Amino acid sequence: MGSNAIVGQSGGPTAVINASLAGVFEACKMRGAKHVYGMLHGVEGLLDRKYIDLNNKLGSSLEIELLKRTPSSYLGSCRYKLPHYMKDEAVYEKLFAILKELDIGYFFYIGGNDSMDTILKLADYGRQIGSDIRFMGVPKTIDNDLMVTDHTPGYGSAAKYIGSVMKEIIRDATVYGTKYVTIVEIMGRNAGWLTAAAALAKGEDCEGVDMICVPEIPFDVDQFIGRVETMQKENASVVIAVSEGVKLADGRYVCELADDVHAVDAFGHKALTGTARYLANQIARSLDTKTRAIELSTLQRCASHIGSRTDITEAYQVGGAAAKAAFEGRSGEMVALKRISNDPYQCTTELHDVHRVANLEKKVPLSWISKDQTGMTSEFLTYARPLIQAEITPVYIDGLPRHIYTK
Amino acid sequence: MGSNAIVGQSGGPTAVINASLAGVFEACKMRGAKHVYGMLHGVEGLLDRKYIDLNNKLGSSLEIELLKRTPSSYLGSCRYKLPHYMKDEAVYEKLFAILKELDIGYFFYIGGNDSMDTILKLADYGRQIGSDIRFMGVPKTIDNDLMVTDHTPGYGSAAKYIGSVMKEIIRDATVYGTKYVTIVEIMGRNAGWLTAAAALAKGEDCEGVDMICVPEIPFDVDQFIGRVETMQKENASVVIAVSEGVKLADGRYVCELADDVHAVDAFGHKALTGTARYLANQIARSLDTKTRAIELSTLQRCASHIGSRTDITEAYQVGGAAAKAAFEGRSGEMVALKRISNDPYQCTTELHDVHRVANLEKKVPLSWISKDQTGMTSEFLTYARPLIQAEITPVYIDGLPRHIYTK
């Protein structure tokens, strides 16, 4: 049994993925791991023997606290897809040789459904060759689209950001009292969880967004324009939250109707951008109103300055739970969050076979979308509201939030 | 002498314009104003007799604190340009009749250089007809482009936001270790103050932005692409801050090179948008790199959730100073901020004839731009750093910053 641990981060960044790294690191140290290594840029970097010894980097409790408040992936990330070992065993032989060199007993990968594919393949291969290395998945994604877990670390902070800036955008958009359609584009390729979070803005002090368009509902451009026209008869300012991934009934993304170039990544995902701009242009051509398209872009996934304390705490917890499980002999599993109750909000962790997570997507239940398909029901709000509760104060140095960074 | 005061907000919103409103309101009450009215949507709304009695709206100190933390213009805004009274005296006769009906002795207008044009014209006209109403300007603009004042309330909070999100964007952009050019578009039509604030991101914990492009320096697209190519030989991730208003040597805005529609407002200003997208597309066509365009859009002017306490305090102070001056008999002036020292940072207020402010723009001194024209000097940092210091904690209710809002 190897006496060291190694941890990697993979897929898109979040505001709290480093809190999970902190959780893995501290729990492994506490359980007696001699060294805790960090892969640089995930498995892809590890294949090039790029890693660091975290013992040398995270020496003080202040550094751990800064790590929790630092957005994006401290170790760097990758979008690398392991080949199947039946097709290319050499990659596996190389990886396991490197793990042996480093005397690794515990392997952690923090990521989403694509990253869980890596844990799945490594655990399966390891089992086949009789390796005793334990492979554990730690959930992470702003998209909230992982199976078996109540929600994913990263979602709460992104939802808190989206709710907060939506309130600000709505206040800004009403300022002239003139006709204005503001379309805010929010991340979410096939699942509308993030866009749905715009519903959180509504309250005693905010009229809320006027329409929410998620990928779960087929999108009709003409119907959309008609709805905006009707809404604007009531209110001069109309604010709409739209997923980057809204699709027509025929399956094409709305953003594909614009003439932008759309690259494709290693997992075959098209780059989606320009949905809001396309729709704002269509509105401007059809209706007598000014329009504005706002893309929240990477700001929504890296806004650690307004992170949810609930989210950061849970991100840290799932890291620790993964380490506990690995040291207790588990492998090929992912830590999931299990909600115990809403009032008071209570959540614990449990383990699930990574085969039930990898490459699958959890969408917003259709029953949580309002009948007219333009908003969210109270069930969604009851689900999402606890996840954005409480704040983690940034460490402000000289006016700006402090991060941890080593070149 | 009228016994009431009236206050309006005009021009683009900021994160702290309502702190100035709070300052005017409280100082007028303290000095014995019977009613403090608020124009709805500025002078344009007042001409339609749209106003409210603020005494009925801002009764408690909690409401005042929430007002200070609420972005955008609580009273609504306008972009209305008064005609010259030689051309259209009827507008003035109507306005002064309304002010007489309301028994107004003190008139305050919170805004930028266009709004100061309103104070200028009203004060000049009032003087001519022998009115004893006192007209005072209260400075406000994220653009920081007003003459005579060291800086403008609104700038510090926008600069703090830009510095903070730039750090987050930089962390996010480096995550894959792959070639990536991120171009962030920042507001600023003719003055680069806001874009320059991106320079604040650099520090012990952040490598900073790689290039800053302000409108004060003529822009050359080919030279720009060449510089990016050179920079990317050093670092895979290149992050650039660019003003929406960068112009070619021949005076055309860079965004006009794209094929978007550009509307023109009442002051003849073209709507500028698409600069970053245009440049990102040019880079993608010329260089072997991924690109991303991010527009900070209205997020940068309404981000009260990360406001600068220095800024909010000063915004409140200039409101109070304007009331003091008006009650002491001054008229046709604007309150300006005068910096006493940098270390420790000390700032006081003074009064200036509004003729020295209206319709003029203060640009970034060329000596504060680095010799290679891609960054800011330490003089700029010394100037800007004090303005982003300290925080004003949002009042978080149920996970989101609380605002004040009455339909």
PDB file of C-alpha atoms in Angstrom, chain B residues 175-341:
ATOM      1  CA  VAL B 175      -6.363  27.210 -15.653  1.00  0.00           C
ATOM      2  CA  TYR B 176      -5.710  24.972 -18.648  1.00  0.00           C
ATOM      3  CA  GLY B 177      -2.170  26.167 -19.269  1.00  0.00           C
ATOM      4  CA  THR B 178      -3.092  26.394 -22.948  1.00  0.00           C
ATOM      5  CA  LYS B 179      -2.843  29.335 -25.297  1.00  0.00           C
ATOM      6  CA  TYR B 180      -5.641  31.733 -24.503  1.00  0.00           C
ATOM      7  CA  VAL B 181      -6.139  35.408 -25.181  1.00  0.00           C
ATOM      8  CA  THR B 182      -8.783  37.008 -22.974  1.00  0.00           C
ATOM      9  CA  ILE B 183      -9.893  40.511 -23.917  1.00  0.00           C
ATOM     10  CA  VAL B 184     -11.932  42.355 -21.312  1.00  0.00           C
ATOM     11  CA  GLU B 185     -13.931  45.351 -22.481  1.00  0.00           C
ATOM     12  CA  ILE B 186     -14.316  48.130 -19.943  1.00  0.00           C
ATOM     13  CA  MET B 187     -16.440  51.288 -20.072  1.00  0.00           C
ATOM     14  CA  GLY B 188     -14.908  54.628 -21.000  1.00  0.00           C
ATOM     15  CA  ARG B 189     -15.795  56.547 -24.121  1.00  0.00           C
ATOM     16  CA  ASN B 190     -12.933  59.011 -24.353  1.00  0.00           C
ATOM     17  CA  ALA B 191     -11.154  58.642 -21.024  1.00  0.00           C
ATOM     18  CA  GLY B 192      -9.339  55.501 -19.928  1.00  0.00           C
ATOM     19  CA  TRP B 193      -9.684  55.855 -16.157  1.00  0.00           C
ATOM     20  CA  LEU B 194     -11.745  52.704 -15.697  1.00  0.00           C
ATOM     21  CA  THR B 195      -9.637  50.571 -18.003  1.00  0.00           C
ATOM     22  CA  ALA B 196      -6.530  51.841 -16.245  1.00  0.00           C
ATOM     23  CA  ALA B 197      -7.969  50.443 -13.000  1.00  0.00           C
ATOM     24  CA  ALA B 198      -7.218  46.967 -14.362  1.00  0.00           C
ATOM     25  CA  ALA B 199      -3.601  47.768 -13.415  1.00  0.00           C
ATOM     26  CA  LEU B 200      -4.613  47.475  -9.754  1.00  0.00           C
ATOM     27  CA  ALA B 201      -4.941  43.686 -10.121  1.00  0.00           C
ATOM     28  CA  LYS B 202      -1.180  43.153 -10.165  1.00  0.00           C
ATOM     29  CA  GLY B 203       0.395  42.204  -6.877  1.00  0.00           C
ATOM     30  CA  GLU B 204       2.190  39.503  -4.887  1.00  0.00           C
ATOM     31  CA  ASP B 205      -0.711  37.141  -5.524  1.00  0.00           C
ATOM     32  CA  CYS B 206      -1.474  38.045  -9.136  1.00  0.00           C
ATOM     33  CA  GLU B 207       0.587  38.411 -12.288  1.00  0.00           C
ATOM     34  CA  GLY B 208      -1.677  41.264 -13.441  1.00  0.00           C
ATOM     35  CA  VAL B 209      -3.037  42.053 -16.879  1.00  0.00           C
ATOM     36  CA  ASP B 210      -0.647  41.895 -19.801  1.00  0.00           C
ATOM     37  CA  MET B 211      -1.859  44.931 -21.673  1.00  0.00           C
ATOM     38  CA  ILE B 212      -4.037  47.980 -21.049  1.00  0.00           C
ATOM     39  CA  CYS B 213      -5.461  49.898 -24.000  1.00  0.00           C
ATOM     40  CA  VAL B 214      -6.995  53.301 -23.248  1.00  0.00           C
ATOM     41  CA  PRO B 215      -8.669  55.768 -25.635  1.00  0.00           C
ATOM     42  CA  GLU B 216      -5.971  58.376 -24.938  1.00  0.00           C
ATOM     43  CA  ILE B 217      -3.589  56.328 -27.117  1.00  0.00           C
ATOM     44  CA  PRO B 218      -4.482  55.849 -30.813  1.00  0.00           C
ATOM     45  CA  PHE B 219      -5.107  52.176 -31.475  1.00  0.00           C
ATOM     46  CA  ASP B 220      -3.483  50.173 -34.247  1.00  0.00           C
ATOM     47  CA  VAL B 221      -5.044  46.762 -34.833  1.00  0.00           C
ATOM     48  CA  ASP B 222      -2.003  45.225 -36.539  1.00  0.00           C
ATOM     49  CA  GLN B 223       0.378  46.499 -33.879  1.00  0.00           C
ATOM     50  CA  PHE B 224      -1.993  45.100 -31.255  1.00  0.00           C
ATOM     51  CA  ILE B 225      -1.980  41.651 -32.828  1.00  0.00           C
ATOM     52  CA  GLY B 226       1.807  41.764 -33.089  1.00  0.00           C
ATOM     53  CA  ARG B 227       2.136  42.609 -29.424  1.00  0.00           C
ATOM     54  CA  VAL B 228      -0.169  39.774 -28.413  1.00  0.00           C
ATOM     55  CA  GLU B 229       1.854  37.352 -30.512  1.00  0.00           C
ATOM     56  CA  THR B 230       5.065  38.480 -28.796  1.00  0.00           C
ATOM     57  CA  MET B 231       3.503  38.268 -25.331  1.00  0.00           C
ATOM     58  CA  GLN B 232       2.177  34.796 -25.934  1.00  0.00           C
ATOM     59  CA  LYS B 233       5.716  33.541 -26.533  1.00  0.00           C
ATOM     60  CA  GLU B 234       6.300  34.244 -22.835  1.00  0.00           C
ATOM     61  CA  ASN B 235       2.944  33.262 -21.379  1.00  0.00           C
ATOM     62  CA  ALA B 236       0.254  30.997 -22.795  1.00  0.00           C
ATOM     63  CA  SER B 237      -2.478  33.075 -21.172  1.00  0.00           C
ATOM     64  CA  VAL B 238      -2.618  36.728 -22.166  1.00  0.00           C
ATOM     65  CA  VAL B 239      -5.222  38.942 -20.498  1.00  0.00           C
ATOM     66  CA  ILE B 240      -5.917  42.383 -21.934  1.00  0.00           C
ATOM     67  CA  ALA B 241      -8.044  45.252 -20.654  1.00  0.00           C
ATOM     68  CA  VAL B 242      -9.410  47.427 -23.421  1.00  0.00           C
ATOM     69  CA  SER B 243     -11.593  50.532 -23.286  1.00  0.00           C
ATOM     70  CA  GLU B 244     -14.840  50.349 -25.231  1.00  0.00           C
ATOM     71  CA  GLY B 245     -13.784  53.708 -26.650  1.00  0.00           C
ATOM     72  CA  VAL B 246     -10.389  52.902 -28.176  1.00  0.00           C
ATOM     73  CA  LYS B 247     -10.047  54.739 -31.470  1.00  0.00           C
ATOM     74  CA  LEU B 248      -7.943  54.421 -34.582  1.00  0.00           C
ATOM     75  CA  ALA B 249      -5.593  57.245 -35.553  1.00  0.00           C
ATOM     76  CA  ASP B 250      -8.259  58.473 -37.978  1.00  0.00           C
ATOM     77  CA  GLY B 251     -10.734  58.895 -35.110  1.00  0.00           C
ATOM     78  CA  ARG B 252     -13.017  55.951 -35.824  1.00  0.00           C
ATOM     79  CA  TYR B 253     -13.896  53.772 -32.860  1.00  0.00           C
ATOM     80  CA  VAL B 254     -12.476  50.250 -33.145  1.00  0.00           C
ATOM     81  CA  CYS B 255     -15.937  48.834 -32.489  1.00  0.00           C
ATOM     82  CA  GLU B 256     -17.161  50.606 -35.613  1.00  0.00           C
ATOM     83  CA  LEU B 257     -14.995  48.198 -37.608  1.00  0.00           C
ATOM     84  CA  ALA B 258     -17.420  45.468 -36.577  1.00  0.00           C
ATOM     85  CA  ASP B 259     -20.733  45.402 -38.355  1.00  0.00           C
ATOM     86  CA  ASP B 260     -22.971  46.102 -35.357  1.00  0.00           C
ATOM     87  CA  VAL B 261     -25.606  48.806 -35.296  1.00  0.00           C
ATOM     88  CA  HIS B 262     -24.571  51.803 -33.189  1.00  0.00           C
ATOM     89  CA  ALA B 263     -27.346  54.037 -31.867  1.00  0.00           C
ATOM     90  CA  VAL B 264     -26.778  57.666 -30.880  1.00  0.00           C
ATOM     91  CA  ASP B 265     -28.167  59.260 -27.700  1.00  0.00           C
ATOM     92  CA  ALA B 266     -29.527  62.761 -26.933  1.00  0.00           C
ATOM     93  CA  PHE B 267     -26.027  64.098 -26.325  1.00  0.00           C
ATOM     94  CA  GLY B 268     -24.805  62.710 -29.661  1.00  0.00           C
ATOM     95  CA  HIS B 269     -22.815  59.878 -28.069  1.00  0.00           C
ATOM     96  CA  LYS B 270     -22.569  56.692 -30.118  1.00  0.00           C
ATOM     97  CA  ALA B 271     -23.395  53.454 -28.311  1.00  0.00           C
ATOM     98  CA  LEU B 272     -20.089  51.616 -28.057  1.00  0.00           C
ATOM     99  CA  THR B 273     -20.023  47.864 -27.775  1.00  0.00           C
ATOM    100  CA  GLY B 274     -18.270  44.972 -29.405  1.00  0.00           C
ATOM    101  CA  THR B 275     -14.679  46.245 -29.209  1.00  0.00           C
ATOM    102  CA  ALA B 276     -13.410  43.174 -27.330  1.00  0.00           C
ATOM    103  CA  ARG B 277     -15.350  40.802 -29.545  1.00  0.00           C
ATOM    104  CA  TYR B 278     -13.982  42.432 -32.681  1.00  0.00           C
ATOM    105  CA  LEU B 279     -10.411  42.250 -31.401  1.00  0.00           C
ATOM    106  CA  ALA B 280     -10.809  38.654 -30.195  1.00  0.00           C
ATOM    107  CA  ASN B 281     -12.051  37.682 -33.646  1.00  0.00           C
ATOM    108  CA  GLN B 282      -9.093  39.417 -35.285  1.00  0.00           C
ATOM    109  CA  ILE B 283      -6.675  37.595 -32.969  1.00  0.00           C
ATOM    110  CA  ALA B 284      -8.360  34.245 -33.628  1.00  0.00           C
ATOM    111  CA  ARG B 285      -7.986  34.815 -37.367  1.00  0.00           C
ATOM    112  CA  SER B 286      -4.337  35.845 -37.157  1.00  0.00           C
ATOM    113  CA  LEU B 287      -2.807  33.778 -34.371  1.00  0.00           C
ATOM    114  CA  ASP B 288      -2.879  30.146 -33.304  1.00  0.00           C
ATOM    115  CA  THR B 289      -4.745  30.654 -30.044  1.00  0.00           C
ATOM    116  CA  LYS B 290      -8.130  30.401 -28.439  1.00  0.00           C
ATOM    117  CA  THR B 291      -9.707  33.717 -27.545  1.00  0.00           C
ATOM    118  CA  ARG B 292     -12.435  34.970 -25.263  1.00  0.00           C
ATOM    119  CA  ALA B 293     -14.126  38.377 -25.166  1.00  0.00           C
ATOM    120  CA  ILE B 294     -15.633  39.515 -21.882  1.00  0.00           C
ATOM    121  CA  GLU B 295     -17.695  42.705 -21.615  1.00  0.00           C
ATOM    122  CA  LEU B 296     -18.011  43.928 -18.053  1.00  0.00           C
ATOM    123  CA  SER B 297     -21.107  45.781 -19.270  1.00  0.00           C
ATOM    124  CA  THR B 298     -23.400  47.290 -16.653  1.00  0.00           C
ATOM    125  CA  LEU B 299     -21.984  44.929 -14.014  1.00  0.00           C
ATOM    126  CA  GLN B 300     -19.097  47.355 -13.494  1.00  0.00           C
ATOM    127  CA  ARG B 301     -21.264  50.336 -12.685  1.00  0.00           C
ATOM    128  CA  CYS B 302     -23.828  48.663 -10.435  1.00  0.00           C
ATOM    129  CA  ALA B 303     -21.675  46.269  -8.383  1.00  0.00           C
ATOM    130  CA  SER B 304     -22.634  47.673  -5.004  1.00  0.00           C
ATOM    131  CA  HIS B 305     -21.945  44.263  -3.475  1.00  0.00           C
ATOM    132  CA  ILE B 306     -18.229  45.061  -3.638  1.00  0.00           C
ATOM    133  CA  GLY B 307     -18.323  48.832  -3.192  1.00  0.00           C
ATOM    134  CA  SER B 308     -15.395  50.837  -1.866  1.00  0.00           C
ATOM    135  CA  ARG B 309     -16.044  52.274   1.581  1.00  0.00           C
ATOM    136  CA  THR B 310     -13.814  55.229   0.734  1.00  0.00           C
ATOM    137  CA  ASP B 311     -15.982  55.882  -2.313  1.00  0.00           C
ATOM    138  CA  ILE B 312     -19.314  55.530  -0.530  1.00  0.00           C
ATOM    139  CA  THR B 313     -18.148  57.776   2.279  1.00  0.00           C
ATOM    140  CA  GLU B 314     -17.030  60.447  -0.178  1.00  0.00           C
ATOM    141  CA  ALA B 315     -20.223  60.128  -2.221  1.00  0.00           C
ATOM    142  CA  TYR B 316     -22.185  60.810   0.965  1.00  0.00           C
ATOM    143  CA  GLN B 317     -19.874  63.701   1.852  1.00  0.00           C
ATOM    144  CA  VAL B 318     -20.206  65.535  -1.476  1.00  0.00           C
ATOM    145  CA  GLY B 319     -23.993  65.334  -1.099  1.00  0.00           C
ATOM    146  CA  GLY B 320     -23.779  66.857   2.354  1.00  0.00           C
ATOM    147  CA  ALA B 321     -21.285  69.495   1.221  1.00  0.00           C
ATOM    148  CA  ALA B 322     -23.600  70.535  -1.610  1.00  0.00           C
ATOM    149  CA  ALA B 323     -26.473  71.003   0.855  1.00  0.00           C
ATOM    150  CA  LYS B 324     -24.251  72.993   3.215  1.00  0.00           C
ATOM    151  CA  ALA B 325     -23.112  75.255   0.370  1.00  0.00           C
ATOM    152  CA  ALA B 326     -26.656  75.839  -0.885  1.00  0.00           C
ATOM    153  CA  PHE B 327     -27.939  76.688   2.576  1.00  0.00           C
ATOM    154  CA  GLU B 328     -25.011  79.093   2.928  1.00  0.00           C
ATOM    155  CA  GLY B 329     -26.084  80.899  -0.211  1.00  0.00           C
ATOM    156  CA  ARG B 330     -23.950  79.367  -2.954  1.00  0.00           C
ATOM    157  CA  SER B 331     -25.363  78.582  -6.401  1.00  0.00           C
ATOM    158  CA  GLY B 332     -24.133  77.551  -9.848  1.00  0.00           C
ATOM    159  CA  GLU B 333     -21.322  75.488  -8.365  1.00  0.00           C
ATOM    160  CA  MET B 334     -20.288  71.857  -8.110  1.00  0.00           C
ATOM    161  CA  VAL B 335     -18.727  70.215  -5.095  1.00  0.00           C
ATOM    162  CA  ALA B 336     -15.293  68.850  -5.926  1.00  0.00           C
ATOM    163  CA  LEU B 337     -13.001  66.483  -4.044  1.00  0.00           C
ATOM    164  CA  LYS B 338      -9.579  67.860  -3.185  1.00  0.00           C
ATOM    165  CA  ARG B 339      -6.856  65.411  -2.175  1.00  0.00           C
ATOM    166  CA  ILE B 340      -4.786  66.662   0.764  1.00  0.00           C
ATOM    167  CA  SER B 341      -2.356  63.780   1.032  1.00  0.00           C
TER     168      SER B 341
END
